[in-house]
mmCIF file of C-alpha atoms in Angstrom:
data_model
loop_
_atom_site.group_PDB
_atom_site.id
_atom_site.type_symbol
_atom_site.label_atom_id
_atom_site.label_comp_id
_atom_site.label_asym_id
_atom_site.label_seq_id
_atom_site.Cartn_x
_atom_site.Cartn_y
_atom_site.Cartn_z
ATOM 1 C CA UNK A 1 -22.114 -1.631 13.926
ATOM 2 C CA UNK A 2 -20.660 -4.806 12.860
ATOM 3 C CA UNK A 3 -18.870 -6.771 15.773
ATOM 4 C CA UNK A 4 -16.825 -9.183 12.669
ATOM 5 C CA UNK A 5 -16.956 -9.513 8.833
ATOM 6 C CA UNK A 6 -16.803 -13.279 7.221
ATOM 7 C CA UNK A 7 -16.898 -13.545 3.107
ATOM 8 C CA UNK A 8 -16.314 -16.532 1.708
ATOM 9 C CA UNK A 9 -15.705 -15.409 -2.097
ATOM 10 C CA UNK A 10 -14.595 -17.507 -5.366
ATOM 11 C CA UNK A 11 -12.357 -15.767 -7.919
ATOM 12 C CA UNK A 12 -10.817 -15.966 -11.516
ATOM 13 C CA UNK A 13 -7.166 -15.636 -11.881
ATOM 14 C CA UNK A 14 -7.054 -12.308 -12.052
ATOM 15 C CA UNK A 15 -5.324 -9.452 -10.588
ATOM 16 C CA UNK A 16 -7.816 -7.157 -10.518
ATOM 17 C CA UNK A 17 -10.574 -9.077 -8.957
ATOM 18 C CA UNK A 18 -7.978 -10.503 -6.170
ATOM 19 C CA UNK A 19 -7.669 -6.707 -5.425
ATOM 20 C CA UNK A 20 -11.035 -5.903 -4.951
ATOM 21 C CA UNK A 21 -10.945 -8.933 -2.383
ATOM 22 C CA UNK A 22 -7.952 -7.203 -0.790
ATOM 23 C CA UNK A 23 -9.701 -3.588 -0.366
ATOM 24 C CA UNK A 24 -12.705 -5.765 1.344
ATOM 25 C CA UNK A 25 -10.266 -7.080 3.795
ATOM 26 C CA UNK A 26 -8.341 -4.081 4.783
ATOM 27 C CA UNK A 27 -11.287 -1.687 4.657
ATOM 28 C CA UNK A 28 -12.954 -4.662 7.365
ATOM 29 C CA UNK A 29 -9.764 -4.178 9.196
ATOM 30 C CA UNK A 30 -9.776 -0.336 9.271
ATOM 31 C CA UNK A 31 -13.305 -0.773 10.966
ATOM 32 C CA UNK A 32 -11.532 -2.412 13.549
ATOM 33 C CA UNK A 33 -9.218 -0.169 13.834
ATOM 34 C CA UNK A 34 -5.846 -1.574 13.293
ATOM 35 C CA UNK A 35 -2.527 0.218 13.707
ATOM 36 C CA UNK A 36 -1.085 1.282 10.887
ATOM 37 C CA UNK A 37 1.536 -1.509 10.297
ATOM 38 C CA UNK A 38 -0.886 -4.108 10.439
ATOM 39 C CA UNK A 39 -2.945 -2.898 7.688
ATOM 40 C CA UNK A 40 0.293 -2.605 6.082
ATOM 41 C CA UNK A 41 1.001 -6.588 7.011
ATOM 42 C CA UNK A 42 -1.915 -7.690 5.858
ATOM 43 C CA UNK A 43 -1.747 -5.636 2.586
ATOM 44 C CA UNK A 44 1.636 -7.187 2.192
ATOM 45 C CA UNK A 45 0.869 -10.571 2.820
ATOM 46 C CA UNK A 46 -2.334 -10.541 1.140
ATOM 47 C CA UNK A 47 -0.161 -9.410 -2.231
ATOM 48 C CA UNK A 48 1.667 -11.885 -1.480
ATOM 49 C CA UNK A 49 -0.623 -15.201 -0.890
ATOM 50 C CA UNK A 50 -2.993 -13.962 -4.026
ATOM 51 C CA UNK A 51 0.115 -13.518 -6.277
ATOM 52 C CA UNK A 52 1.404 -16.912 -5.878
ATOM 53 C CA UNK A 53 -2.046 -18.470 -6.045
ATOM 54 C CA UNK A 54 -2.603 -16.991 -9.447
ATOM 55 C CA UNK A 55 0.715 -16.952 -10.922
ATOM 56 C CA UNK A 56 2.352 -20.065 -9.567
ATOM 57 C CA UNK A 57 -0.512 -22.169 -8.586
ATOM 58 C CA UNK A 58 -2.962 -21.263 -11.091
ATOM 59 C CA UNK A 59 -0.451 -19.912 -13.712
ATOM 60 C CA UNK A 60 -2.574 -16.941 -14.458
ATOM 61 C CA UNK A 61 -4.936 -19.272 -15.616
ATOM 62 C CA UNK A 62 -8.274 -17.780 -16.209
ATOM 63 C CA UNK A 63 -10.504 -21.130 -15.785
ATOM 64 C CA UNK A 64 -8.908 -22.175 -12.706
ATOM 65 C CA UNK A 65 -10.202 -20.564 -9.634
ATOM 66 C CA UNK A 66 -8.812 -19.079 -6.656
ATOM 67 C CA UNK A 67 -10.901 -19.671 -2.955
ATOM 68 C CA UNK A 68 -10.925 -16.882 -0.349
ATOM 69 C CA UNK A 69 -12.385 -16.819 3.231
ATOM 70 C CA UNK A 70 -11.968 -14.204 5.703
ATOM 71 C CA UNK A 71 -12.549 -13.822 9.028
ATOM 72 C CA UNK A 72 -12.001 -9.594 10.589
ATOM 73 C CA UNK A 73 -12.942 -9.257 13.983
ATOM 74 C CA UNK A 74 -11.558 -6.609 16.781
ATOM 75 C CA UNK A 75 -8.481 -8.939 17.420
ATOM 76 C CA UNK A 76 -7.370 -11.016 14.594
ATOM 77 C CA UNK A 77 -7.996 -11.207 10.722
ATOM 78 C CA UNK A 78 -7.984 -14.573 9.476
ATOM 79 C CA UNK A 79 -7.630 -15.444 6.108
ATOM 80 C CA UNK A 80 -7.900 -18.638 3.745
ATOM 81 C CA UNK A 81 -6.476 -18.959 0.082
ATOM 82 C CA UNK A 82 -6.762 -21.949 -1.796
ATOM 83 C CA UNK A 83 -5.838 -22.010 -5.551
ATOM 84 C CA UNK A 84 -6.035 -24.800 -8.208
ATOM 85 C CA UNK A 85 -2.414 -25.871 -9.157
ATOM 86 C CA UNK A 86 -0.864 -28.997 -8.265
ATOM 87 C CA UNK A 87 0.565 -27.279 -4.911
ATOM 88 C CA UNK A 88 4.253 -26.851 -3.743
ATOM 89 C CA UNK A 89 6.353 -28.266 -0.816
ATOM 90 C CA UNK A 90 7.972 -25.404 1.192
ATOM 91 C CA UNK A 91 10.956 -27.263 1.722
ATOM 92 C CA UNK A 92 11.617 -26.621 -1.930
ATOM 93 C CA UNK A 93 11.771 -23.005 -1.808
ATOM 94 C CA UNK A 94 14.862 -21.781 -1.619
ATOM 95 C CA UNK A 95 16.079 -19.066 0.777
ATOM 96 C CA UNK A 96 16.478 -15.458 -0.527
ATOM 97 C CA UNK A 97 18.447 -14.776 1.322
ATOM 98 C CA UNK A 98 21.277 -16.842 1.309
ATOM 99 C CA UNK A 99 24.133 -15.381 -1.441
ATOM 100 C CA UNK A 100 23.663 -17.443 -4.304
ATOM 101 C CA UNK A 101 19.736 -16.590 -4.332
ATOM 102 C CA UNK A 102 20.202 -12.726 -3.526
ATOM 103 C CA UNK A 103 20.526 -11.734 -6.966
ATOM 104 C CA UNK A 104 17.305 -13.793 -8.325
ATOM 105 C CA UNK A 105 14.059 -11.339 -8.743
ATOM 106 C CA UNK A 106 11.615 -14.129 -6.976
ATOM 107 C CA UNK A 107 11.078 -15.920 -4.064
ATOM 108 C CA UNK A 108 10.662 -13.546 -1.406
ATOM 109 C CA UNK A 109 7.253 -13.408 -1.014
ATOM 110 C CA UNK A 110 6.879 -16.927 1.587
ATOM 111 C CA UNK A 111 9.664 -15.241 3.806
ATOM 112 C CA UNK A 112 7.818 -11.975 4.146
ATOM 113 C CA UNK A 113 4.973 -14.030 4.713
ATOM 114 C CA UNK A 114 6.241 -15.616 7.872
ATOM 115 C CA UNK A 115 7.952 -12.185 8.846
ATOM 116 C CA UNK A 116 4.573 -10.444 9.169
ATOM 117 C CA UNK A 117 2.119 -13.166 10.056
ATOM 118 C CA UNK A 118 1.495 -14.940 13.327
ATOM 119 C CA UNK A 119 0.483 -17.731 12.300
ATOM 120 C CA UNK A 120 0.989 -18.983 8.475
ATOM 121 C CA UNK A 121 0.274 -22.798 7.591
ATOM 122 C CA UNK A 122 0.210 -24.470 4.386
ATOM 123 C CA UNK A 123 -2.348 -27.333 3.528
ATOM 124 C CA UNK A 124 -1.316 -30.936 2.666
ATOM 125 C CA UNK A 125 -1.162 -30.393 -1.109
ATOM 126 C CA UNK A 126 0.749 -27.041 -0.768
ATOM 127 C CA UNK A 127 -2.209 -25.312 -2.161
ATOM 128 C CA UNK A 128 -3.923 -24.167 0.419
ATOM 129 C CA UNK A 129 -2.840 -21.477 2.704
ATOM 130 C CA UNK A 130 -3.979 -20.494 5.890
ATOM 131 C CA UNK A 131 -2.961 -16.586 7.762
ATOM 132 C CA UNK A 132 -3.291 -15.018 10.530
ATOM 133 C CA UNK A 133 -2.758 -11.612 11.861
ATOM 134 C CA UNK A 134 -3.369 -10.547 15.721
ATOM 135 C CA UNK A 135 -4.070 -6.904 16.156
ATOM 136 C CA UNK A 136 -1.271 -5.059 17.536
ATOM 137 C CA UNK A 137 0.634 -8.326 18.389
ATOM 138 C CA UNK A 138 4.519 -8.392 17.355
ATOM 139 C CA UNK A 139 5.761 -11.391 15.088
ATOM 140 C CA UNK A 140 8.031 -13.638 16.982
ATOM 141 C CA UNK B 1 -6.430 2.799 -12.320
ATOM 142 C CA UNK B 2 -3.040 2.809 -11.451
ATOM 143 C CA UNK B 3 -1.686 2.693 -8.300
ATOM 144 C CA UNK B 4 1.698 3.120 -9.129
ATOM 145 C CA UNK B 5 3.168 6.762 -10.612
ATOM 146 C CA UNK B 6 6.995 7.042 -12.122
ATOM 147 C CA UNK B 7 8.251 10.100 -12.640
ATOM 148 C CA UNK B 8 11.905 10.124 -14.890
ATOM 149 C CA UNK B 9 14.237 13.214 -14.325
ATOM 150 C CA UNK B 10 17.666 13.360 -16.194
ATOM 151 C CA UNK B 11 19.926 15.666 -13.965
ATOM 152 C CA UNK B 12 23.319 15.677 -15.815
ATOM 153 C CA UNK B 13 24.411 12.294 -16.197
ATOM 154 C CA UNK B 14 22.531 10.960 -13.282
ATOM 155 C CA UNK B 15 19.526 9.424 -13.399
ATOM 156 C CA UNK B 16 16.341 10.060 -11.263
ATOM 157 C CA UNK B 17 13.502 7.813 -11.058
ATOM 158 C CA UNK B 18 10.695 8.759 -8.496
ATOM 159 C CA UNK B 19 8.303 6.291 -7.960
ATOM 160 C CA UNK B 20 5.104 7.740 -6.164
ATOM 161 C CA UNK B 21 2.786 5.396 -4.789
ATOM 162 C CA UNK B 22 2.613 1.676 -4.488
ATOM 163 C CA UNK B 23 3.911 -0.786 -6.176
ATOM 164 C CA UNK B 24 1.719 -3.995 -6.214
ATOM 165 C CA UNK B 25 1.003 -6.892 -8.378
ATOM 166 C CA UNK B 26 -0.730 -4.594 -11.002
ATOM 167 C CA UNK B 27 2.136 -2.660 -11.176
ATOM 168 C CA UNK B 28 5.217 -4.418 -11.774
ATOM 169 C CA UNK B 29 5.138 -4.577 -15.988
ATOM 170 C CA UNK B 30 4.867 -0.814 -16.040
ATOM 171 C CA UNK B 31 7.673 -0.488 -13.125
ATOM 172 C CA UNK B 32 10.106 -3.054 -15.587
ATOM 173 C CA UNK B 33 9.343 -1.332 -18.730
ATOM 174 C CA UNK B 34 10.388 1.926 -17.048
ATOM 175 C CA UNK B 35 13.425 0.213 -15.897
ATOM 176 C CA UNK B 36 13.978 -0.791 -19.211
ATOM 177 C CA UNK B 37 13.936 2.614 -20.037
ATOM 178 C CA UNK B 38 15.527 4.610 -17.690
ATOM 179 C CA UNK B 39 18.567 2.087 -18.671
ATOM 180 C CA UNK B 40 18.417 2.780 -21.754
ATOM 181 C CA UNK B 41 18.900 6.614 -21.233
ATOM 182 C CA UNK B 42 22.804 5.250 -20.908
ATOM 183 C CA UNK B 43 23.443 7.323 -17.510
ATOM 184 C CA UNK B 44 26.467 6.721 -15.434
ATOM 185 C CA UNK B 45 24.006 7.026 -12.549
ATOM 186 C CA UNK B 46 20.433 6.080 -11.189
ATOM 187 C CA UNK B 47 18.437 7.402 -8.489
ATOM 188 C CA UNK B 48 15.686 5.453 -7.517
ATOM 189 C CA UNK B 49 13.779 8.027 -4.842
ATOM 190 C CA UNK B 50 11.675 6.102 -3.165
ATOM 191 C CA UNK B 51 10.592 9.325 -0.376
ATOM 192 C CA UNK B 52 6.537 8.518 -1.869
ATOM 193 C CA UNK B 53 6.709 4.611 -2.573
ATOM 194 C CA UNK B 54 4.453 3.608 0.809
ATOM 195 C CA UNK B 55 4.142 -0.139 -0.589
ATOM 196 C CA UNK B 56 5.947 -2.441 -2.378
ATOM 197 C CA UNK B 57 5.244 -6.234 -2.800
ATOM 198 C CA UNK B 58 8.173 -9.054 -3.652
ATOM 199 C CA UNK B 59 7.151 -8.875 -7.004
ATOM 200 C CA UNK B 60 8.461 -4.556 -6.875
ATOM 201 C CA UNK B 61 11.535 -5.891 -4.866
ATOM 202 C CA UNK B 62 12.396 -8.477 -7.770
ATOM 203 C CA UNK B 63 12.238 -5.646 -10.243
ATOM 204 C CA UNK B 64 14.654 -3.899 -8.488
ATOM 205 C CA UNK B 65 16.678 -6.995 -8.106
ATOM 206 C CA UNK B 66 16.563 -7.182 -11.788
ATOM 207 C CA UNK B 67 17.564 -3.494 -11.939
ATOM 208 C CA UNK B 68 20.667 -4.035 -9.934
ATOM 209 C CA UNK B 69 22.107 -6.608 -11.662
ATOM 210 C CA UNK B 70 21.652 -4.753 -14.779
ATOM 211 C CA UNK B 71 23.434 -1.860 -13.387
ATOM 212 C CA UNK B 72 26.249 -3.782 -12.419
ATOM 213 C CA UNK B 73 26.765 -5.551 -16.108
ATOM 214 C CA UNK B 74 26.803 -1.952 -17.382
ATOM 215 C CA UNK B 75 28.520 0.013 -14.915
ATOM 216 C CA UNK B 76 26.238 2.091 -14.149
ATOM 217 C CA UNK B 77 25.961 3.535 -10.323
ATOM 218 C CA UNK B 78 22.729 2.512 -8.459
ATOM 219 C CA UNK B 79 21.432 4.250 -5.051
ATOM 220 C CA UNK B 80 18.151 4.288 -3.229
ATOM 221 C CA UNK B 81 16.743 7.330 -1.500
ATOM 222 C CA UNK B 82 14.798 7.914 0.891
ATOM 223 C CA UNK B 83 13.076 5.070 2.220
ATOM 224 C CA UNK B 84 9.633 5.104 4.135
ATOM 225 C CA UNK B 85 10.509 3.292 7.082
ATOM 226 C CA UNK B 86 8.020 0.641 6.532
ATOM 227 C CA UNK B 87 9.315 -0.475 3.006
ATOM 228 C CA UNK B 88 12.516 -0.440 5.152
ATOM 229 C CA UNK B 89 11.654 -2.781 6.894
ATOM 230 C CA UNK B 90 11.143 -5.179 4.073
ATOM 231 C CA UNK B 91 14.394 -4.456 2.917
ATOM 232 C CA UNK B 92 15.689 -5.531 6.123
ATOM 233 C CA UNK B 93 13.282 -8.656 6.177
ATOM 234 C CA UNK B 94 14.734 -9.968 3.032
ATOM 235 C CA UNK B 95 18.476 -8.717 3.684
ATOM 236 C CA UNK B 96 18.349 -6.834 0.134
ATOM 237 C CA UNK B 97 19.306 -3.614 2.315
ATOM 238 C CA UNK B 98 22.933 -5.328 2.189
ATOM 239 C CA UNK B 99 22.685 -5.635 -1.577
ATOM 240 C CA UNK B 100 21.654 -1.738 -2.410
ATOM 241 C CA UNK B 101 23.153 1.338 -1.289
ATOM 242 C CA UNK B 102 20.957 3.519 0.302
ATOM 243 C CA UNK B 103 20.985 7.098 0.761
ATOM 244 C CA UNK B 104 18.677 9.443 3.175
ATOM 245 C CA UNK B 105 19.564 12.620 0.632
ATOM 246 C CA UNK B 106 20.218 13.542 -2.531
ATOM 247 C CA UNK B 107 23.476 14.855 -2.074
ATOM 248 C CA UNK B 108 24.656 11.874 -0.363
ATOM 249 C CA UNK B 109 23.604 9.789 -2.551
ATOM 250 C CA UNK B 110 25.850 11.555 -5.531
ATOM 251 C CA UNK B 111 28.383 11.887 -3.251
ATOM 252 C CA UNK B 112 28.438 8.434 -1.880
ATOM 253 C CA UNK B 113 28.101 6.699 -5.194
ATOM 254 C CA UNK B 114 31.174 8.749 -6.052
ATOM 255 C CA UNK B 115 33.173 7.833 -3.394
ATOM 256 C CA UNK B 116 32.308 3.873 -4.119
ATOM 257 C CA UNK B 117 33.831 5.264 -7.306
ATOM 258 C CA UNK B 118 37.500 5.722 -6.310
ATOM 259 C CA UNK B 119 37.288 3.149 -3.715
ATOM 260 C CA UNK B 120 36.630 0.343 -6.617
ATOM 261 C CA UNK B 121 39.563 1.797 -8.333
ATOM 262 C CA UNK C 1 -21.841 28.172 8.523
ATOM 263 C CA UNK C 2 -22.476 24.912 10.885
ATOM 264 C CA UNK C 3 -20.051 25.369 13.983
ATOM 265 C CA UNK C 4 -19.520 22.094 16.311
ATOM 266 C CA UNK C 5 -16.370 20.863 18.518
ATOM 267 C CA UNK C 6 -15.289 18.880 15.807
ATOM 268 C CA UNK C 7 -15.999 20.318 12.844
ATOM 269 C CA UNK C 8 -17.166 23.295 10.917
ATOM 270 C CA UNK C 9 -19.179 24.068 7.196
ATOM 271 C CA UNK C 10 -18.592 26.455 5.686
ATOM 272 C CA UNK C 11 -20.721 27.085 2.005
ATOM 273 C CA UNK C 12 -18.293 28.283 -0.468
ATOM 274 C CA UNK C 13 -20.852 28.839 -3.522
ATOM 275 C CA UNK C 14 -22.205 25.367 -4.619
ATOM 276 C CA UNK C 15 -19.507 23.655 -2.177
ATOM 277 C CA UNK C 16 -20.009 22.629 1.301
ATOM 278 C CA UNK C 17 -16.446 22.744 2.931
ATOM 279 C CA UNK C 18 -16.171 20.556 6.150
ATOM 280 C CA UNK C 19 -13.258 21.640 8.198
ATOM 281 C CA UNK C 20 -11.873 18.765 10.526
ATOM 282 C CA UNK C 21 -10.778 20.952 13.907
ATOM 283 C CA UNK C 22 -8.798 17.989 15.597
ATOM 284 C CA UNK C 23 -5.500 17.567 15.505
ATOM 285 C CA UNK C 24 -6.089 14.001 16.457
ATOM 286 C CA UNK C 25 -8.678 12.089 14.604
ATOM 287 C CA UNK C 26 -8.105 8.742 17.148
ATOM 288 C CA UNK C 27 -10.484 8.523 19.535
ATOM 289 C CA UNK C 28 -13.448 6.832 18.767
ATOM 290 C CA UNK C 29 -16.064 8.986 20.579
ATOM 291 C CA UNK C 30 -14.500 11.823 18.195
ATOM 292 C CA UNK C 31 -14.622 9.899 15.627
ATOM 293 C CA UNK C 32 -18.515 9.033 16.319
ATOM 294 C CA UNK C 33 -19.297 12.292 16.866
ATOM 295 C CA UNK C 34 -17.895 13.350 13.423
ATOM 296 C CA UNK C 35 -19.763 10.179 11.972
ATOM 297 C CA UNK C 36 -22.997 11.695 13.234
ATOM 298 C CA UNK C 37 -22.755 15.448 12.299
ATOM 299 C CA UNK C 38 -21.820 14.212 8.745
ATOM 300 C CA UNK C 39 -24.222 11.917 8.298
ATOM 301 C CA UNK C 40 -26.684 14.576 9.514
ATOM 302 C CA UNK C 41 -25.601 16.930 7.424
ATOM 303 C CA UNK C 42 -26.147 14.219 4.254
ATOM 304 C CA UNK C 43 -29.854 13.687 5.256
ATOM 305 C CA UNK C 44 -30.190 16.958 5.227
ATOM 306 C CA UNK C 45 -28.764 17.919 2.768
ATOM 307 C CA UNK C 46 -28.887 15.372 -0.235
ATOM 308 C CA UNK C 47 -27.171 15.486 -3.457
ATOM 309 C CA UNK C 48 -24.647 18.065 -1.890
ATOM 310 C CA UNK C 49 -20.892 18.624 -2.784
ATOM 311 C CA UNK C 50 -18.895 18.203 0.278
ATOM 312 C CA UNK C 51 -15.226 18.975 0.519
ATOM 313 C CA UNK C 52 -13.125 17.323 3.998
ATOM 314 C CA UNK C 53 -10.432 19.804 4.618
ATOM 315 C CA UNK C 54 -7.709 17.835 6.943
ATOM 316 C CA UNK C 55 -5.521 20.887 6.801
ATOM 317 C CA UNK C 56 -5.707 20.888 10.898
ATOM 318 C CA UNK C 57 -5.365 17.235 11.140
ATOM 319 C CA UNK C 58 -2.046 15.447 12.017
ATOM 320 C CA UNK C 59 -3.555 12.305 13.018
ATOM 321 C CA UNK C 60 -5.436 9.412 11.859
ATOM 322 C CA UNK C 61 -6.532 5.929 13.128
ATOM 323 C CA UNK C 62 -7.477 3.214 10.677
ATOM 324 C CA UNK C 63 -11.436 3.469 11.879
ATOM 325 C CA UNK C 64 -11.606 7.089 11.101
ATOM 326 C CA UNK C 65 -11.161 5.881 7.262
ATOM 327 C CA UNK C 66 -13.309 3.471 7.697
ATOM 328 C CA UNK C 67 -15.734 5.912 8.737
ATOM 329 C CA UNK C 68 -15.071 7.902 5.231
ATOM 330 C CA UNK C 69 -15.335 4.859 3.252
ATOM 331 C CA UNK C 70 -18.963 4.335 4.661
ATOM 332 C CA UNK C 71 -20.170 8.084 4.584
ATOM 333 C CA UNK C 72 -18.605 7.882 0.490
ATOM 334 C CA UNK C 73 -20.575 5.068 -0.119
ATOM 335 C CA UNK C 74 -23.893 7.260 1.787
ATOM 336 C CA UNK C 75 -22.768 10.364 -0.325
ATOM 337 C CA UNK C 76 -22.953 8.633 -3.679
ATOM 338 C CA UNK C 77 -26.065 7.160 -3.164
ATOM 339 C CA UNK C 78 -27.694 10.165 -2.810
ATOM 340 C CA UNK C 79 -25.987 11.366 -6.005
ATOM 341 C CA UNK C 80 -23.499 13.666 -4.143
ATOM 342 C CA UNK C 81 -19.950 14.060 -4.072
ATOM 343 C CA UNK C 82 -17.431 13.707 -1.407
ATOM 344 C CA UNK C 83 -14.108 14.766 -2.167
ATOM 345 C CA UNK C 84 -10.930 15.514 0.357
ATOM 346 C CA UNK C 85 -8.237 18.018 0.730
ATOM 347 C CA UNK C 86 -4.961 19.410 1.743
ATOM 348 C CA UNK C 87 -3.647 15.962 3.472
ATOM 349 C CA UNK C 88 -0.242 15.868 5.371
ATOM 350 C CA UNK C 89 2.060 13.839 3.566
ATOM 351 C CA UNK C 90 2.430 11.336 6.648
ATOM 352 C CA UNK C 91 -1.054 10.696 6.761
ATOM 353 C CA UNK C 92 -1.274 10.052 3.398
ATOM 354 C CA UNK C 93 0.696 6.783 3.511
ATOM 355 C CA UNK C 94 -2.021 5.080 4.575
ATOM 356 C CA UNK C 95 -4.368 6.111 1.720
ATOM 357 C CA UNK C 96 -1.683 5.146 -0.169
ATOM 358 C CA UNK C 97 -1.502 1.393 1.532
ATOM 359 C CA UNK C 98 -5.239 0.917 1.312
ATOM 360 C CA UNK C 99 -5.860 2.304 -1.676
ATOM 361 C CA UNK C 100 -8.465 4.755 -0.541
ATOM 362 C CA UNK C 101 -6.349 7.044 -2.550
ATOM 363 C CA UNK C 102 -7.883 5.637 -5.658
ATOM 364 C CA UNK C 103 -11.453 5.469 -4.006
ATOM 365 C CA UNK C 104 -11.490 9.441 -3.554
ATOM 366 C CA UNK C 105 -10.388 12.418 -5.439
ATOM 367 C CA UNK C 106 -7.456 13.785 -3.236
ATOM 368 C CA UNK C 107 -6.444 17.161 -3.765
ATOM 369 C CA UNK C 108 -3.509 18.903 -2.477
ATOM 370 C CA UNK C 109 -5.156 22.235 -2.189
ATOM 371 C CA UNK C 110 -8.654 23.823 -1.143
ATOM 372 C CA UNK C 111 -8.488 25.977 -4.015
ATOM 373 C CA UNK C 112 -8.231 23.358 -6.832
ATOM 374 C CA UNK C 113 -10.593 21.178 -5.242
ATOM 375 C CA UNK C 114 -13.338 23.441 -5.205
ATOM 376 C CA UNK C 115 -13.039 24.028 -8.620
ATOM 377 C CA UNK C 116 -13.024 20.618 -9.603
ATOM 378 C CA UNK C 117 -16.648 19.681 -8.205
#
């Protein structure tokens, strides 16, 4: 049996294909059998990472590209999503949480991002991002 | 194929929308243009029961944003029932749980939304 | 009618019906040992319609999926089908999450599933 999976996989802007990505990476995981909630964290975040690359950095552009490594072993999945847009600064999202930003319908995704990851790092150009998930480890 | 199934259910004049499934980046258009048309049913209330809804990404959380603030333009009740406890927790993650009210039963959700009723009044 | 620990086959006309016995499908000897009799049962029996009963189970660890997802992928190969049955509603969240309830046909019942092969 296989003791880790690694893909390294190159992608229109495209839902569908993103989730076909996705079912490789949780179906890797499920080898390894991780808990419950982490397949659901990495499910979540995964939605989240490919939506923004195709719809924000991309902007469901079907000539630009998205980039996707993974890494599954028996303790951490490790992924890599790089898109083609011009990249954002984090600083510049806004928090959804305060009161005036409750009521808008986007911009949650990065803060569920950093809720279920243990590690989550954005490249230079803010196009890039980088995710980790331990098995069975708790978020700080 | 779709990932995401919503079931409408008139009940008087409330309002129940079942959403079976999960709702992911595929999914959100259909979930909006059933939003669009459960509000345009013109109920005084809306279910959403969420008891078979094991997934829901930000984009699913912004359509129910969206649904919210719609209800509250038109005065029209809004409660959600039933949560799995691990779209819950997203809830809680991105402090919407303050912004809906949230029911564990049926009952409690008509009853509740009534009682926000009289207490507005 | 196949009889092991772990499961059970029972031939119901052109249907093979694979009862899961555990309550718990966790542990990953179990879980191996269920791996094996299937797959044996597949070599054996090629292009066969094979319905997983999980009446009896209440639970299930990720690898345990995994292991269905790679004994699908065996069963259509050899022009088969695998199809699943009466699953408790909490295990079915995790279909749900990882989409294997789109990869198989997922019937609430034995009875309309063995009509539907």
């Amino acid at each position: 049996m296989a003791t880790n999976f690694f893909a390294e996989i190159q992608i229109p802007s495209d839902y569908q294909q993103a989730k076909k990505v996705e079912d490789d990476i949780l179906h890797a995981a499920m080898h390894f059998d991780y808990p419950d909630q982490d397949i659901f964290a990495i499910r979540l975040c995964l939605e989240e990472a490919l939506t923004n690359a195709i719809r924000h950095g991309n902007g469901m552009d079907d000539n630009k590209k998205v980039d996707i490594r993974y890494y599954v072993d028996s303790k951490r999945v490790e992924i890599d999503i790089i898109d083609q847009g011009n990249g954002f600064k984090l600083e510049d999202v806004p928090d959804p949480r305060e009161m005036d930003n409750i009521d808008q319908p986007n911009g949650r995704g990065i803060l569920l991002m950093k809720s279920y990851l243990n590690v989550i790092e954005y490249n230079k150009k803010g196009n890039g991002i980088h995710m980790v998930k331990y098995k069975d480890k708790a978020v700080e | 194929m779709s990932n995401l199934t919503i079931k409408i259910e008139a009940q008087g004049n409330i309002t129940i929308m079942k959403l079976i499934g999960s709702a992911d980046m595929t999914e959100t258009q259909e979930f909006d243009a059933s939003i669009d048309k459960v509000l345009a049913l013109g109920c005084e209330h809306i279910i959403v029961d969420m008891k078979s809804l094991f997934f829901a990404c930000s984009m699913a959380l912004g359509s129910l944003v969206k649904l919210r603030k719609k209800c509250y333009q038109d005065k029209v009740k809004l409660g959600l029932l039933d949560i799995q406890p691990s779209l819950h927790k997203v809830l809680r993650t991105t402090q919407l749980d303050n912004l809906f009210s949230i029911y564990d039963t049926i009952e409690d959700a008509v009853k509740g939304q009534e009682q926000e009723e009289t207490s507005n009044e | 009618m196949i009889h092991g620990p772990n499961i059970e086959i029972v031939r119901q006309n052109d249907v093979n019906v694979v009862n899961l016995l555990n309550e718990e499908i966790l542990d990953e000897a179990i879980i191996a040992e269920i791996t094996d009799s299937l797959f044996a049962f597949v070599v054996e029996n090629p292009a066969a319609n094979i319905l997983l009963n999980f009446s009896k189970v209440k639970h299930l660890s990720s690898s345990a999926l995994g292991m269905l997802i790679r004994l699908n992928k065996h069963i259509s190969e050899t022009k088969g089908n695998l199809k699943l049955c009466s699953i408790a509603p909490s295990l079915l969240e995790i279909f749900v999450i990882t989409r294997l309830n789109n990869v198989f046909e997922i019937y609430e019942q034995q009875t309309e599933a063995l009509t539907s092969f």
